[in-house]
Coordinates of C-alpha atoms in Angstrom, one line a residue:
M1 CA 47.9 15.9 47.9
T2 CA 44.4 15.0 48.9
A3 CA 42.6 19.0 48.9
C4 CA 38.9 19.4 51.1
A5 CA 36.9 22.0 51.5
T6 CA 32.9 22.8 52.5
I7 CA 30.3 24.6 50.5
D8 CA 26.9 25.5 52.0
S9 CA 23.3 22.8 50.4
P10 CA 19.6 22.7 51.0
L11 CA 21.4 18.8 51.9
G12 CA 23.5 20.9 54.6
E13 CA 27.0 21.5 54.5
L14 CA 28.3 19.2 51.9
L15 CA 32.6 18.3 52.3
L16 CA 34.5 18.0 49.1
V17 CA 37.2 15.7 49.3
G18 CA 39.7 15.7 45.8
E19 CA 43.2 15.5 43.9
E20 CA 44.5 17.2 41.8
S21 CA 44.6 16.7 37.8
A22 CA 45.3 17.8 34.9
T23 CA 42.5 16.8 32.5
A24 CA 39.8 17.6 35.4
R25 CA 37.6 20.9 34.3
G26 CA 38.7 23.6 37.4
G27 CA 41.6 21.3 38.1
T28 CA 41.1 19.2 41.0
A29 CA 38.9 15.1 40.4
L30 CA 36.7 14.5 42.8
V31 CA 37.0 11.4 45.3
S32 CA 34.0 11.9 48.1
L33 CA 31.3 14.1 48.2
S34 CA 29.7 13.5 52.0
V35 CA 26.9 15.1 53.0
P36 CA 26.6 15.5 57.4
G37 CA 25.6 12.2 59.6
Q38 CA 26.0 9.9 55.9
R39 CA 27.3 6.1 56.7
G40 CA 30.4 5.5 55.7
A41 CA 31.0 9.1 55.2
A42 CA 34.6 10.9 54.5
T43 CA 36.2 12.9 57.3
V44 CA 38.7 15.5 57.9
E45 CA 42.3 14.0 57.3
A46 CA 46.0 15.0 59.1
G47 CA 47.5 16.8 55.9
W48 CA 44.5 17.4 53.6
T49 CA 44.5 20.9 52.7
H50 CA 41.9 22.9 52.9
E51 CA 41.4 24.9 49.8
P52 CA 37.9 25.5 49.0
E53 CA 39.4 27.6 45.8
A54 CA 39.9 24.3 44.3
F55 CA 36.7 23.0 44.3
A56 CA 34.9 26.7 42.5
E57 CA 34.5 24.6 39.3
I58 CA 33.0 21.5 40.9
A59 CA 30.9 24.4 44.0
A60 CA 30.0 26.0 40.9
Q61 CA 28.0 22.8 39.6
L62 CA 26.6 21.9 42.6
R63 CA 25.1 25.4 42.9
S64 CA 23.5 24.8 39.4
Y65 CA 22.1 21.7 39.9
F66 CA 20.6 22.5 43.1
D67 CA 19.2 25.7 41.8
G68 CA 17.5 23.3 38.5
S69 CA 19.5 25.1 36.5
L70 CA 22.1 21.6 35.9
T71 CA 21.0 17.9 34.6
R72 CA 24.0 16.2 34.2
F73 CA 27.4 17.2 35.9
E74 CA 30.3 16.9 34.0
I75 CA 32.6 16.6 37.2
E76 CA 35.4 13.7 36.8
Y77 CA 36.1 11.5 40.1
V78 CA 39.3 10.1 40.6
A79 CA 38.5 6.2 39.9
S80 CA 37.6 4.0 42.9
G81 CA 35.4 0.9 43.6
S82 CA 36.2 -2.7 42.4
D83 CA 35.5 -3.2 38.8
F84 CA 31.8 -4.5 40.5
Q85 CA 31.2 -1.4 42.0
Q86 CA 32.5 0.8 39.2
R87 CA 30.1 -0.9 36.6
V88 CA 26.7 -0.4 38.7
W89 CA 28.6 2.8 39.5
R90 CA 28.4 4.0 35.3
A91 CA 25.2 2.3 35.0
V92 CA 24.2 4.4 37.9
G93 CA 25.0 7.4 36.7
A94 CA 22.9 7.0 33.0
V95 CA 19.6 7.3 35.4
P96 CA 18.5 10.6 33.4
Y97 CA 18.0 13.4 35.6
G98 CA 14.3 13.3 37.3
A99 CA 13.7 9.5 36.9
T100 CA 13.9 6.3 39.0
T101 CA 15.1 3.2 37.8
T102 CA 15.2 0.1 41.0
Y103 CA 18.2 -2.3 41.8
R104 CA 16.6 -5.2 39.5
R105 CA 17.4 -3.0 36.6
I106 CA 20.8 -2.1 37.4
A107 CA 21.8 -5.8 38.6
D108 CA 20.4 -6.9 35.2
E109 CA 22.1 -3.7 33.5
V110 CA 25.4 -4.7 34.6
G111 CA 25.0 -8.5 33.8
A112 CA 24.9 -9.5 37.4
P113 CA 22.4 -12.4 38.2
R114 CA 19.2 -11.5 39.8
K115 CA 20.8 -12.8 43.0
A116 CA 22.8 -10.1 43.2
V117 CA 20.2 -6.9 43.5
R118 CA 22.3 -7.2 47.2
A119 CA 25.2 -6.7 46.2
V120 CA 24.1 -3.9 43.5
G121 CA 22.4 -2.2 46.9
A122 CA 25.9 -2.2 48.3
A123 CA 28.2 -1.0 45.7
I124 CA 25.6 1.4 45.5
G125 CA 25.3 2.7 49.0
A126 CA 29.6 2.6 48.5
N127 CA 29.6 5.7 46.4
P128 CA 32.1 8.4 47.3
V129 CA 30.3 10.9 45.5
L130 CA 27.2 11.6 46.6
V131 CA 24.8 13.7 44.5
V132 CA 26.9 14.2 41.4
R133 CA 26.4 10.8 41.4
P134 CA 23.2 10.4 40.9
C135 CA 22.5 6.7 43.6
H136 CA 19.1 8.5 45.0
R137 CA 17.2 8.0 41.9
V138 CA 17.7 4.3 42.5
V139 CA 14.5 2.9 44.7
A140 CA 13.5 0.1 45.8
A141 CA 10.8 -2.5 43.3
D142 CA 7.8 -1.3 44.1
G143 CA 8.7 2.4 44.1
A144 CA 9.5 2.7 48.1
L145 CA 12.1 4.4 48.5
T146 CA 15.1 2.7 50.7
G147 CA 19.1 2.3 50.8
Y148 CA 20.6 5.8 50.8
A149 CA 23.9 6.9 52.8
G150 CA 22.7 10.4 52.7
G151 CA 19.1 9.5 54.5
L152 CA 16.3 8.6 53.4
E153 CA 15.0 12.1 53.9
R154 CA 17.4 13.5 52.0
K155 CA 17.2 11.3 49.3
R156 CA 13.1 12.5 49.2
Q157 CA 14.6 15.7 48.9
L158 CA 16.7 15.1 45.5
L159 CA 13.8 13.1 43.7
D160 CA 11.5 16.3 44.9
A161 CA 13.6 18.9 43.8
E162 CA 14.3 16.9 40.4
S163 CA 10.6 16.1 39.9
V164 CA 9.6 20.0 40.2
H165 CA 12.4 21.5 38.0
R166 CA 11.7 18.6 35.2
A167 CA 8.7 20.1 35.3
A168 CA 9.4 23.2 35.5

């Protein structure tokens, strides 16, 4: 059964969607994390149950991330996406807190040809779990902020917060 909940955050109200899991900390594996106004965001569907308690562990980790005391999430995700998307998302997940990488470096890491940089960008744009799978840490080759489904203002906000907390 699919469960959902919302939590307040510095990015606005986050919509969490998950499924019960015997192996996930707290018993819920994350399907989706969406921010307000996000391109391709999840929307609550008929049949989903509103269960904030099911997301207590995930919400606690998010609060710790936003206050700067957590730099790496330990959240189980429900498998989704193509093989290529999953390879890209694993590479994105390996980008350290407070650091950035480029779309080209991600393409290189997943063994994609140089002409596949746009496909890497599309895979990153299809990331269903913003923030916890840190696609905000991927920037253009010249360091410019580009292509964040949650909006470039939020991408900047996340990178600035990580930079401040890392320096502290």
